mmCIF file of C-alpha atoms in Angstrom:
data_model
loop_
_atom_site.group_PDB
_atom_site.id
_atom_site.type_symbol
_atom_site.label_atom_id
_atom_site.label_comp_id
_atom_site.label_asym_id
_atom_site.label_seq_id
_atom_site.Cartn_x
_atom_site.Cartn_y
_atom_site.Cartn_z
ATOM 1 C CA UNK A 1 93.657 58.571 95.932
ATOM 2 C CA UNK A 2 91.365 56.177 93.596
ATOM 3 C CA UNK A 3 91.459 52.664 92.408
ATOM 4 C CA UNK A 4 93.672 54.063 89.130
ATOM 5 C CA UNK A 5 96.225 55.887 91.746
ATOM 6 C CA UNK A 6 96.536 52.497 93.691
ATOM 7 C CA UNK A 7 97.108 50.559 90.521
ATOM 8 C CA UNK A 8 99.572 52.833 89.037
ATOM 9 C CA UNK A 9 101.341 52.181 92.570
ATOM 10 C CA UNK A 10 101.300 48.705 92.499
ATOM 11 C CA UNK A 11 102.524 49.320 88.813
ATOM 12 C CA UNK A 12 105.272 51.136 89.947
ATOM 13 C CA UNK A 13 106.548 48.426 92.535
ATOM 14 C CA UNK A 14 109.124 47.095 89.985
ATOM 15 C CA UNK A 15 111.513 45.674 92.670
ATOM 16 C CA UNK A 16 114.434 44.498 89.830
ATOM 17 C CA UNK A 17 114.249 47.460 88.285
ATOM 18 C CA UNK A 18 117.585 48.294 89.464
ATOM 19 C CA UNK A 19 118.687 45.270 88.191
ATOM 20 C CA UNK A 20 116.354 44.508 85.242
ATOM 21 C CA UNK A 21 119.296 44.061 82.567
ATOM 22 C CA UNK A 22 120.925 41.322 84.969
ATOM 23 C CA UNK A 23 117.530 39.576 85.043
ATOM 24 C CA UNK A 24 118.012 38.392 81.230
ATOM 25 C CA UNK A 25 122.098 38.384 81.252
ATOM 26 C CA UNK A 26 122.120 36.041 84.701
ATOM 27 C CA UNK A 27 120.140 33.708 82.514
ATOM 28 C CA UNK A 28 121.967 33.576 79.533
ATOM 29 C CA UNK A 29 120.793 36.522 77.566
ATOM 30 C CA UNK A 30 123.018 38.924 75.327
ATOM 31 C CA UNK A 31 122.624 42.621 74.820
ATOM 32 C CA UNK A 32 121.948 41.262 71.158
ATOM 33 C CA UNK A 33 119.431 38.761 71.843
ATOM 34 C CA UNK A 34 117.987 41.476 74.102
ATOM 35 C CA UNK A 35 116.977 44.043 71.933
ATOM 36 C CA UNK A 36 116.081 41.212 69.441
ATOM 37 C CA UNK A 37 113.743 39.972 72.268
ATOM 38 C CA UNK A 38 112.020 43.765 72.835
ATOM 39 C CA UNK A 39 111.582 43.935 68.896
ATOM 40 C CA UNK A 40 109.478 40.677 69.072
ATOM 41 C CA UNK A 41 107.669 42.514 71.981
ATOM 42 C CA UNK A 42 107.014 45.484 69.543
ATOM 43 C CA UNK A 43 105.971 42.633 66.329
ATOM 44 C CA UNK A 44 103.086 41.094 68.650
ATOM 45 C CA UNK A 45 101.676 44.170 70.126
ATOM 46 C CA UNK A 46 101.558 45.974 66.523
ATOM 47 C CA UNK A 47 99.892 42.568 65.172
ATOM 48 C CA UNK A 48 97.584 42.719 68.177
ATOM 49 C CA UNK A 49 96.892 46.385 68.096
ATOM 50 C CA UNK A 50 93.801 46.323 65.981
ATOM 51 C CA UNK A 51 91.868 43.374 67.395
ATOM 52 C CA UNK A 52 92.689 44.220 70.740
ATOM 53 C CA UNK A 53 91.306 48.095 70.648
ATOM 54 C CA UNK A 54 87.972 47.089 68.583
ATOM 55 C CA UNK A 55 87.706 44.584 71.537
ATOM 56 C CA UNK A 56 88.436 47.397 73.865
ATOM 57 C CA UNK A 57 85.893 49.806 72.600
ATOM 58 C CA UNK A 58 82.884 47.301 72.327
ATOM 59 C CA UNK A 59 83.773 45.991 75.798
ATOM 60 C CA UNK A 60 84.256 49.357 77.757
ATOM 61 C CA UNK A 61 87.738 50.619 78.932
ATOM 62 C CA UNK A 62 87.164 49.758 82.311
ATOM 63 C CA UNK A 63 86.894 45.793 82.033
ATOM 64 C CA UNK A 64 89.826 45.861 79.312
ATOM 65 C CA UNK A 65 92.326 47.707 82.253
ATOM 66 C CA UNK A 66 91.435 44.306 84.457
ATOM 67 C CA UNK A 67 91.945 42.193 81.389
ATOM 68 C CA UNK A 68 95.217 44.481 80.891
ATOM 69 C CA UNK A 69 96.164 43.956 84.333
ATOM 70 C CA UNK A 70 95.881 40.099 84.441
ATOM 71 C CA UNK A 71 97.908 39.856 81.383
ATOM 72 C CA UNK A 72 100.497 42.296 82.983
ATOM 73 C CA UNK A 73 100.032 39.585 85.947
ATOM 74 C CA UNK A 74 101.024 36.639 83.577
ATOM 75 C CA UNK A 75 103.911 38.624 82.557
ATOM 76 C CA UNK A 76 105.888 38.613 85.689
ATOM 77 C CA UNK A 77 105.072 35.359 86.792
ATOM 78 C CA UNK A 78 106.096 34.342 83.290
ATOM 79 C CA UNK A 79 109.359 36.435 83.696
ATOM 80 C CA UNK A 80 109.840 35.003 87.323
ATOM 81 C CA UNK A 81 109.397 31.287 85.683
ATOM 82 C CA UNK A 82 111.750 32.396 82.854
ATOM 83 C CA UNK A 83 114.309 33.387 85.367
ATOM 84 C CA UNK A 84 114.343 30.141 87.493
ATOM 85 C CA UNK A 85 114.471 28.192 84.480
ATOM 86 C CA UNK A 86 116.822 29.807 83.160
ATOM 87 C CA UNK A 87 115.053 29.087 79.391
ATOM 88 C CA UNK A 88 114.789 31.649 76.534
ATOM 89 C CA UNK A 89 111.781 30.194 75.166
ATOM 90 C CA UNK A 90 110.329 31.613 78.437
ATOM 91 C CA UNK A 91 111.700 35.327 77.835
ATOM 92 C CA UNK A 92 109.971 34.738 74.460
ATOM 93 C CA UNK A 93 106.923 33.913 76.279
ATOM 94 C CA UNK A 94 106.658 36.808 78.195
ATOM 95 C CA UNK A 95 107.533 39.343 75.690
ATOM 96 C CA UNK A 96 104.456 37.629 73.980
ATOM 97 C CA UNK A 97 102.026 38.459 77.099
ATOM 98 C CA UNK A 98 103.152 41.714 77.707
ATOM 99 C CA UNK A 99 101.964 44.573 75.592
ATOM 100 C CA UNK A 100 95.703 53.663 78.863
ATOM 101 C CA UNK A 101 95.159 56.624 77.795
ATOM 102 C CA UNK A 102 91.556 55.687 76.661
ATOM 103 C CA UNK A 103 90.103 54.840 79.572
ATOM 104 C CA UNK A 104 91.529 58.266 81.167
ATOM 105 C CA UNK A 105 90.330 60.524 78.036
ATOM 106 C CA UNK A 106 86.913 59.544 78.305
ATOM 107 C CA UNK A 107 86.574 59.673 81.734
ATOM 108 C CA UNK A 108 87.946 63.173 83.017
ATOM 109 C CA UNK A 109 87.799 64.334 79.021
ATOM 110 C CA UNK A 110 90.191 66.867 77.263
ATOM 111 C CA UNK A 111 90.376 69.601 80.288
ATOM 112 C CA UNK A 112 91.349 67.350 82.776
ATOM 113 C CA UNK A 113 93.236 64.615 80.961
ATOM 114 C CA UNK A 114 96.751 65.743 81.576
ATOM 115 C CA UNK A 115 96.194 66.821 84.981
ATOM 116 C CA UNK A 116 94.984 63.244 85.910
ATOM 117 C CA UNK A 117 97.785 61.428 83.789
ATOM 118 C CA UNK A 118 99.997 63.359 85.654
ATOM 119 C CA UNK A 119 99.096 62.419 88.777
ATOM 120 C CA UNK A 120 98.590 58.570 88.391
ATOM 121 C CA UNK A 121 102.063 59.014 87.206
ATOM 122 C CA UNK A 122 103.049 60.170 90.478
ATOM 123 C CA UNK A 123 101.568 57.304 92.418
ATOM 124 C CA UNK A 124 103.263 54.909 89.546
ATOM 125 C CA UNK A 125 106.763 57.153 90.514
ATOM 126 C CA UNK A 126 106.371 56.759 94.387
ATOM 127 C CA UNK A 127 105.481 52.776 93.932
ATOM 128 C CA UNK A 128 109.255 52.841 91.921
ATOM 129 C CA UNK A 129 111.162 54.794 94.633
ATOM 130 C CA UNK A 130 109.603 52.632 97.454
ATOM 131 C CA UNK A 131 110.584 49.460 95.476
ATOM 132 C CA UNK A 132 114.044 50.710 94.526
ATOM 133 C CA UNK A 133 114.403 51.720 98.820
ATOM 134 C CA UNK A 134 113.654 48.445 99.586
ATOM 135 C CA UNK A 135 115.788 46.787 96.306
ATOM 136 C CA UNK A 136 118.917 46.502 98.201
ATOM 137 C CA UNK A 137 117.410 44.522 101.524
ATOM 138 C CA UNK A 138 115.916 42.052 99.139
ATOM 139 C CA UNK A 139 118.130 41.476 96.566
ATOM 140 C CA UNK A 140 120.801 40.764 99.561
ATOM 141 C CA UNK A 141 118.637 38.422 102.083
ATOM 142 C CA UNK A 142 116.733 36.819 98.284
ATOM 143 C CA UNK A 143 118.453 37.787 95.498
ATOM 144 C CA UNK A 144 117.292 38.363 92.006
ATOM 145 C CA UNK A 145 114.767 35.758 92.697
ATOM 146 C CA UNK A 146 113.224 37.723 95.805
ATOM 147 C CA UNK A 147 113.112 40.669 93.599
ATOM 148 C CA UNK A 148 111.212 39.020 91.040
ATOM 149 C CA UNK A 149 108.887 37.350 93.490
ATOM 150 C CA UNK A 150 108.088 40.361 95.167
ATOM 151 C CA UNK A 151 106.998 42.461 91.859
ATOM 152 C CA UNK A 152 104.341 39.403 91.128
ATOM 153 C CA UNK A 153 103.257 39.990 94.216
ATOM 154 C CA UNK A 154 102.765 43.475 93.455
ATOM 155 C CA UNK A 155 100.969 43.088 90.207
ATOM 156 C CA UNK A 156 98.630 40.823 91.806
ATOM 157 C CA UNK A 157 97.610 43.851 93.927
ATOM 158 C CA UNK A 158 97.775 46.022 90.945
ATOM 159 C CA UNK A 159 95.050 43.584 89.482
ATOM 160 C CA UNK A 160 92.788 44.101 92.621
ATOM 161 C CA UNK A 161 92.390 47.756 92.444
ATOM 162 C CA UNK A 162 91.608 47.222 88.963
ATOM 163 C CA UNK A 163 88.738 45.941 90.274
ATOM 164 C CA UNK A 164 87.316 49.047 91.972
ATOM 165 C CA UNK A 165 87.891 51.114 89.155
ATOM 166 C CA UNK A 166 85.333 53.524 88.318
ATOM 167 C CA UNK A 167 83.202 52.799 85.401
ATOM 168 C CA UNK A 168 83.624 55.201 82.131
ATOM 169 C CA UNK A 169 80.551 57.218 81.245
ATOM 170 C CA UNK A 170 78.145 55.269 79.189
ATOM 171 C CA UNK A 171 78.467 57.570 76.239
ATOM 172 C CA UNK A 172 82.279 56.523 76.351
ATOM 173 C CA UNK A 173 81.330 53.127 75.502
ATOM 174 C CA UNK A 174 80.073 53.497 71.733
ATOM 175 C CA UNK A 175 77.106 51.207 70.293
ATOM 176 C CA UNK A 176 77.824 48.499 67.857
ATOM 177 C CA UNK A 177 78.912 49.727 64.712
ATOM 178 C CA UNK A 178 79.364 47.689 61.426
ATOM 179 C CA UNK A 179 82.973 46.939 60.098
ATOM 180 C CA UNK A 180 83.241 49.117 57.105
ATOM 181 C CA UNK A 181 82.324 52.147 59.307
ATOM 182 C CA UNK A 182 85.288 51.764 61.636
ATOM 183 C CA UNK A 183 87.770 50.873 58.916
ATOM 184 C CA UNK A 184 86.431 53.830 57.243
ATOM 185 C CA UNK A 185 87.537 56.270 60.439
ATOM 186 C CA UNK A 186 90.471 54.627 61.078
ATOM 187 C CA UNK A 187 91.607 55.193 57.368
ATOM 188 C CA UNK A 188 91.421 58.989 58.535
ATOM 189 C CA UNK A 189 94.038 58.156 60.703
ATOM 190 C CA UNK A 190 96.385 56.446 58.338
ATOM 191 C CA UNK A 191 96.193 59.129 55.759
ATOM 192 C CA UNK A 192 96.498 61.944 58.208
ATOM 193 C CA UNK A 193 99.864 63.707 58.129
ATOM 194 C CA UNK A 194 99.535 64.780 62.127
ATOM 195 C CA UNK A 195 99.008 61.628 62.819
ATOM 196 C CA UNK A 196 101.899 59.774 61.095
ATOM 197 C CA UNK A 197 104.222 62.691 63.138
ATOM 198 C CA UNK A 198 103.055 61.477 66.241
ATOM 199 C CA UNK A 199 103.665 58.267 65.766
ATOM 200 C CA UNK A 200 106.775 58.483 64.645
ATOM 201 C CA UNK A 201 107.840 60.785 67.631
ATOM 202 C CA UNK A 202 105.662 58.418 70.232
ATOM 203 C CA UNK A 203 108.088 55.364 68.899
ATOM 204 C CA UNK A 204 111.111 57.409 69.809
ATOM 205 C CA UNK A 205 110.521 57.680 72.702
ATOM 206 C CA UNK A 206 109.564 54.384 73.661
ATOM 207 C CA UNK A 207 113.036 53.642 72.628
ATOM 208 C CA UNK A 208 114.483 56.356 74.575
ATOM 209 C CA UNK A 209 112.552 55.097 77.959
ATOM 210 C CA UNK A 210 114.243 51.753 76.868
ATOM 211 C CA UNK A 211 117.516 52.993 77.055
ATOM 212 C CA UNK A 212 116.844 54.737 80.518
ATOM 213 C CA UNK A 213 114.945 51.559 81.535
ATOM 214 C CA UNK A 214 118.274 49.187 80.897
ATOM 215 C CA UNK A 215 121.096 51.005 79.777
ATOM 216 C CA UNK A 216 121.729 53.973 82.095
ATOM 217 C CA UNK A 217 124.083 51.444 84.820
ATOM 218 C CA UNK A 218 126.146 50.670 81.114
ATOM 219 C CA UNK A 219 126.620 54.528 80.812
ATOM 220 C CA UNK A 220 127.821 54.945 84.145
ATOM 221 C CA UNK A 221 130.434 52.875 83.627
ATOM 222 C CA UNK A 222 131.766 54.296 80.333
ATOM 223 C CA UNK A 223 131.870 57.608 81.938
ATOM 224 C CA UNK A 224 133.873 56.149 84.902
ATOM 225 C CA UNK A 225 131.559 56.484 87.735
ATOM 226 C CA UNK A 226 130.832 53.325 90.240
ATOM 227 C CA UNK A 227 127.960 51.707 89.962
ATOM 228 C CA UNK A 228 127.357 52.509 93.511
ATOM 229 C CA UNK A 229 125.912 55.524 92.931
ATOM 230 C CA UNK A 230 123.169 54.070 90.404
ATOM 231 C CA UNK A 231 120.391 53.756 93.183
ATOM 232 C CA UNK A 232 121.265 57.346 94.136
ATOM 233 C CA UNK A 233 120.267 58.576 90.322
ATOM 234 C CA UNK A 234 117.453 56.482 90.520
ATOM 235 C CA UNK A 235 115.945 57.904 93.378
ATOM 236 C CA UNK A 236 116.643 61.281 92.181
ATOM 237 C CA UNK A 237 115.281 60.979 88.888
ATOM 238 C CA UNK A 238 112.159 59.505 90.147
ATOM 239 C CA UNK A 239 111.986 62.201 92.302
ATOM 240 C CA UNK A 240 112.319 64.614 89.593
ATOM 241 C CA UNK A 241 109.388 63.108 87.946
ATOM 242 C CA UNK A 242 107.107 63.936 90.017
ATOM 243 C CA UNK A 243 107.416 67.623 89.324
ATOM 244 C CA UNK A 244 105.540 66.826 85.953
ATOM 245 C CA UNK A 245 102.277 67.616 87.497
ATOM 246 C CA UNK A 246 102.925 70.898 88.949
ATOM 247 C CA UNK A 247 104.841 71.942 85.570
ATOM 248 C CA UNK A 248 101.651 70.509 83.807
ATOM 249 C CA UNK A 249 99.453 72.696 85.870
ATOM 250 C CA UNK A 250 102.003 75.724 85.599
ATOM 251 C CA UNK A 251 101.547 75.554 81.863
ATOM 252 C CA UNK A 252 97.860 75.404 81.527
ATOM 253 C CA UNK A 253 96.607 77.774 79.148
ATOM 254 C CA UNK A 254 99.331 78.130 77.243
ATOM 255 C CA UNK A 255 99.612 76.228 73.507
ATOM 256 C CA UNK A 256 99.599 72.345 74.106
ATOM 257 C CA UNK A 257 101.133 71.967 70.406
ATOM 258 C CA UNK A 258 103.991 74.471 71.185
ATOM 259 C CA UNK A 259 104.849 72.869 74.705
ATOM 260 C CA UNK A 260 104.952 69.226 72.585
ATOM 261 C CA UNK A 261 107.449 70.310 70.474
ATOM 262 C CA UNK A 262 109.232 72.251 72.825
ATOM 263 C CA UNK A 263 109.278 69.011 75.160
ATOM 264 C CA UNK A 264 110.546 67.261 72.426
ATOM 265 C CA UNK A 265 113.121 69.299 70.834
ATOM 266 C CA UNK A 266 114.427 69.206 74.739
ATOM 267 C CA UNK A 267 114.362 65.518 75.085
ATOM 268 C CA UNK A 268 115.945 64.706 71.628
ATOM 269 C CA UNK A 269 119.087 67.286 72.816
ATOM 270 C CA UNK A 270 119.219 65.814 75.840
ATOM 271 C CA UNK A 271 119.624 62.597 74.265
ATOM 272 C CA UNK A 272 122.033 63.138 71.758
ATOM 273 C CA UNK A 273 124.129 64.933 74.017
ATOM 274 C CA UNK A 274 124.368 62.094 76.618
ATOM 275 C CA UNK A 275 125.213 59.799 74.122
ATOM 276 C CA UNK A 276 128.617 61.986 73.296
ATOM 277 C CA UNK A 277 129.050 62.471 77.340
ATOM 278 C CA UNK A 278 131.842 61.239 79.051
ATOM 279 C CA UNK A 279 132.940 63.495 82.210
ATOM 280 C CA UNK A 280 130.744 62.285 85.152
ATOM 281 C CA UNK A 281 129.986 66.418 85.882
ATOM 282 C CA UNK A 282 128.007 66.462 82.774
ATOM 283 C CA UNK A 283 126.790 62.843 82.471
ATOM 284 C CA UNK A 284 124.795 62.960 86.136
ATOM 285 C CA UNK A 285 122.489 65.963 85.708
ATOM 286 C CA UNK A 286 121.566 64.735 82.304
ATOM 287 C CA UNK A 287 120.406 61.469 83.846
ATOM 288 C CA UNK A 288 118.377 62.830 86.430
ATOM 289 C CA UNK A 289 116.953 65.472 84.306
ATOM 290 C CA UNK A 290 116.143 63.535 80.911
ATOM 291 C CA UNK A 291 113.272 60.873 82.382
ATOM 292 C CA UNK A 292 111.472 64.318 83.864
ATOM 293 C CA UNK A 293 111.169 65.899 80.361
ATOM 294 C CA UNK A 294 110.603 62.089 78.591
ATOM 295 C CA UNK A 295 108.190 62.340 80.961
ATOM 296 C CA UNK A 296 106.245 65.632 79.898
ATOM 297 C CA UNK A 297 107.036 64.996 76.510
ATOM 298 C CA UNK A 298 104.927 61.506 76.374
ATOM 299 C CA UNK A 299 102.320 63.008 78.725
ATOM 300 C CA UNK A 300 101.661 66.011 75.811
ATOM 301 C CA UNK A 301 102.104 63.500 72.886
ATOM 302 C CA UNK A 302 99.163 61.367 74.467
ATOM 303 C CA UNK A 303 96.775 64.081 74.949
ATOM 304 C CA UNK A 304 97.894 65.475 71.204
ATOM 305 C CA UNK A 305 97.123 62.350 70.222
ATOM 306 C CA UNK A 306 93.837 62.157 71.973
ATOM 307 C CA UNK A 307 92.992 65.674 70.262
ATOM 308 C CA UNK A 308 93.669 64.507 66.862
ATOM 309 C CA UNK A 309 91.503 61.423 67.008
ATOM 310 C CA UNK A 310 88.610 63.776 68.149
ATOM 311 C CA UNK A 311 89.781 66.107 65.084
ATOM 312 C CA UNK A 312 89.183 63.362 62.712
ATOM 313 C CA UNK A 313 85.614 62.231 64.243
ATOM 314 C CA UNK A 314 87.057 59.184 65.087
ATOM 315 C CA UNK A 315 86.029 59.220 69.019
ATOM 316 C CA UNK A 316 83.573 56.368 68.732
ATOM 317 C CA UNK A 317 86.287 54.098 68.097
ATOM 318 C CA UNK A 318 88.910 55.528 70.169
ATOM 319 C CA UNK A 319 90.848 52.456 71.388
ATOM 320 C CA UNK A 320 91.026 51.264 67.861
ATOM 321 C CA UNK A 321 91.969 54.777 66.946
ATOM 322 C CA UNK A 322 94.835 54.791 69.125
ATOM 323 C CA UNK A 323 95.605 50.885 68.407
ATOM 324 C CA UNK A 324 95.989 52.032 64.529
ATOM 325 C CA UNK A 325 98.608 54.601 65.753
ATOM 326 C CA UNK A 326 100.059 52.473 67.859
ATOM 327 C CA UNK A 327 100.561 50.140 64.857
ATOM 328 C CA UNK A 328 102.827 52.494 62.915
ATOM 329 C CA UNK A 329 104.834 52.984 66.304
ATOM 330 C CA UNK A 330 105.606 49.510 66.988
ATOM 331 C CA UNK A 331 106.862 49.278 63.471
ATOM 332 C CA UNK A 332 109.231 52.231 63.909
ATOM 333 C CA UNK A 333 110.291 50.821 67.165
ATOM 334 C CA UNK A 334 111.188 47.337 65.477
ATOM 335 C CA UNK A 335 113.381 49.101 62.849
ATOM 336 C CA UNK A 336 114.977 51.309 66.307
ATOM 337 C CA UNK A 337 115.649 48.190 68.094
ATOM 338 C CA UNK A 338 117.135 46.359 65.253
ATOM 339 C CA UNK A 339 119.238 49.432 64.934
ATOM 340 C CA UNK A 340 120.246 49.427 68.329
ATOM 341 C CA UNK A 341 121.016 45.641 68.654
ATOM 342 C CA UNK A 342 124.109 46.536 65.813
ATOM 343 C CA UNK A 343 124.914 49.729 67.673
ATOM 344 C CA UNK A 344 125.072 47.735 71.152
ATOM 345 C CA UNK A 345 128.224 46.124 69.486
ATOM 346 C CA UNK A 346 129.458 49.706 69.147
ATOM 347 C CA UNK A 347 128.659 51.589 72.545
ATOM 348 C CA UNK A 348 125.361 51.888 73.612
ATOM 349 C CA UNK A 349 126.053 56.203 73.623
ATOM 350 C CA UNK A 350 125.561 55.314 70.121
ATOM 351 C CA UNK A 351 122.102 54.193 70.699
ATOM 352 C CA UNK A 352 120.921 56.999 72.944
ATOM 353 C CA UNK A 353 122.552 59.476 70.168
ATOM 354 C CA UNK A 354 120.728 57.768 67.480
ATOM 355 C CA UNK A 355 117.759 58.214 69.314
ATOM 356 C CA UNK A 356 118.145 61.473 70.136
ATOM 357 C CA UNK A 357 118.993 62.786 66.837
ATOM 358 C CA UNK A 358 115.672 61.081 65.566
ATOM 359 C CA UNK A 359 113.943 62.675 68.381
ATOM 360 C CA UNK A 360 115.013 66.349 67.076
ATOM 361 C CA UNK A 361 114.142 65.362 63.207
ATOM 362 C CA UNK A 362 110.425 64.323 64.652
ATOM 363 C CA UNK A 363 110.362 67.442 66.688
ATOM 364 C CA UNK A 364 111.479 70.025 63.759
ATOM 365 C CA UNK A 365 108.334 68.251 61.665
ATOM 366 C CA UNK A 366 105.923 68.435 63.946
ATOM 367 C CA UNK A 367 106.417 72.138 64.788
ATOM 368 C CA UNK A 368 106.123 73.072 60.787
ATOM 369 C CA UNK A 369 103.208 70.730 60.276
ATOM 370 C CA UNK A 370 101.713 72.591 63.168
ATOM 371 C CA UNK A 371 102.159 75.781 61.569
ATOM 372 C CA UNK A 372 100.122 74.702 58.890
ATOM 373 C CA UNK A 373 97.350 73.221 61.354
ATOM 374 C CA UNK A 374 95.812 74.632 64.078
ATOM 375 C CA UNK A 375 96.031 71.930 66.364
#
């Protein structure tokens, strides 16, 4: 275990998680006004995107993870504060503050990448399942207030094993370059057809985690089963995610492009076909199964997208790189959430269906596009 393990763990140690919806209804929020609020998340980070990877590549990964987790710091306590007071300016706030693959790319490189994802993903996993064990003693002895409290407290002991993160190697951490060179690489990105795939696919499924995130407790109830057992699914899901690095290891050396699609194609079925679910027999496995393949799905799209940006010579300015991506999948995930926030009205299967029927469109491209490049 390293400094990045014990961050992802204090990462993970989301005590409201269970409750994380209830946060922002308790205080006045609508399933409207929610997805509203996660499309203004989306609007700052794409606006920020650019500035904020040029400023990560010129100051070194390393330093911008501390910066990253003192802002994710400022969240919480911003959330916590938003909470108490009950004030939506506040939830504005912190969607404003909030918003790594980088830093992980350059340090273990393409071989390893995956592998090491994978396993900080774990420690992230086991942070969530101790945190979601211990939900129910605080949330009855402290409430939704405890809860809150005690994931600040975490994230300030995320942002101290920030600080013993190892540094990058210095040939990660490119010289100063003039202006019109980096525009000129990142225009590779924007006119690249592999590239505007992946974004569209990585947007998807930051909807789909959304969903998962907020919105599975909602589906339990339309398909009839008591709430009750929502801390159950959690734990077993989480569970289930941790089999991502073994499966990652399982599949090395066979095609990382194939296993994306595949991933996806999976993941936008699964989807689509909870969204339709109703009979609890059908509805439970899905849950527990669909965050272990959004799971290997994201981890695949990540290193794809890491491969590309070294396709396109662009590996100087990788954190802008990615930031220009990024960009585009903000945007598409503004459009989803505006989407969703008239679908809410509807049934929120309707959102996971939408998503998951996006999901399979994204999917079917990407495996002819691949055809066409060896990737």
């Amino acid at each position: 275990m390293d400094a990045y393990d014990g961050m992802s763990l204090c990462g993970g140690l989301v005590f409201f998680a269970p409750v994380a919806l209830l946060v922002r209804t308790q205080a006045g929020i609508s399933e409207t006004q929610f997805f509203l609020l996660q499309a203004l998340l989306s609007g700052i980070i794409a606006l920020g995107e650019l500035p904020t990877g040029h400023l990560t590549d010129r100051m070194g990964y390393r330093r911008s993870l501390i910066l990253a987790q003192l802002l994710l710091l400022a969240a919480r306590g911003l959330l916590l504060a938003a909470f108490l007071m009950r004030s939506l300016p506040l939830f504005v706030a912190e969607a404003l503050v909030e918003g790594i693959s980088a830093y992980l790319y350059a340090l273990y490189g393409e071989s390893d990448y995956l592998p090491k994802a994978a396993h900080a993903a774990n420690f992230g996993t086991a942070g969530f399942l101790l945190s979601t064990a211990a939900y129910a003693l605080l949330y009855r002895y402290f409430g939704l207030t405890g809860l809150l409290a005690a994931t600040v407290l975490a994230g300030a002991a995320g942002f101290v094993c920030s600080l013993f993160l190892r540094r990058e190697p210095r040939a990660a951490v490119p010289e100063h370059r003039s202006q019109s060179t980096m525009w000129g690489q990142l225009g590779k990105i924007f006119r690249d057809g592999q590239a505007l795939l992946l974004t569209a696919l990585l947007s998807m499924f930051s909807v789909a985690w959304l969903l998962v995130n907020f919105f599975y407790a909602e589906k339990l109830a339309d398909c009839g089963i008591p709430l009750t057992w929502l801390s159950a699914i959690i734990i077993a899901y989480s569970a289930g995610q941790m089999l991502a690095e073994p499966i990652i290891r399982l599949c090395a050396g066979k095609s990382r492009s194939r296993l994306t699609a595949i991933f996806c194609l999976l993941c936008g079925g699964g989807l689509a076909a909870f969204g339709w679910l109703r009979t609890p027999w059908a509805a439970v496995p899905l849950m527990v199964l669909l965050p272990l393949l959004l799971d290997l799905a994201s981890f695949y799209l990540e290193e794809r997208q890491n491969h590309l940006i070294d396709r396109l010579d662009a590996g100087r300015d990788r954190a802008a790189a990615l930031s220009a991506m990024n960009i585009g999948v903000n945007l598409a995930e503004i459009a989803s959430l505006f989407a969703s926030s008239l679908l809410a009205a509807l049934g929120i299967g309707w959102c996971f269906a939408l998503c998951g029927g996006l999901l399979l469109l994204g999917a079917l491209g990407y495996m002819l596009s691949s055809r066409k490049i060896k990737f």
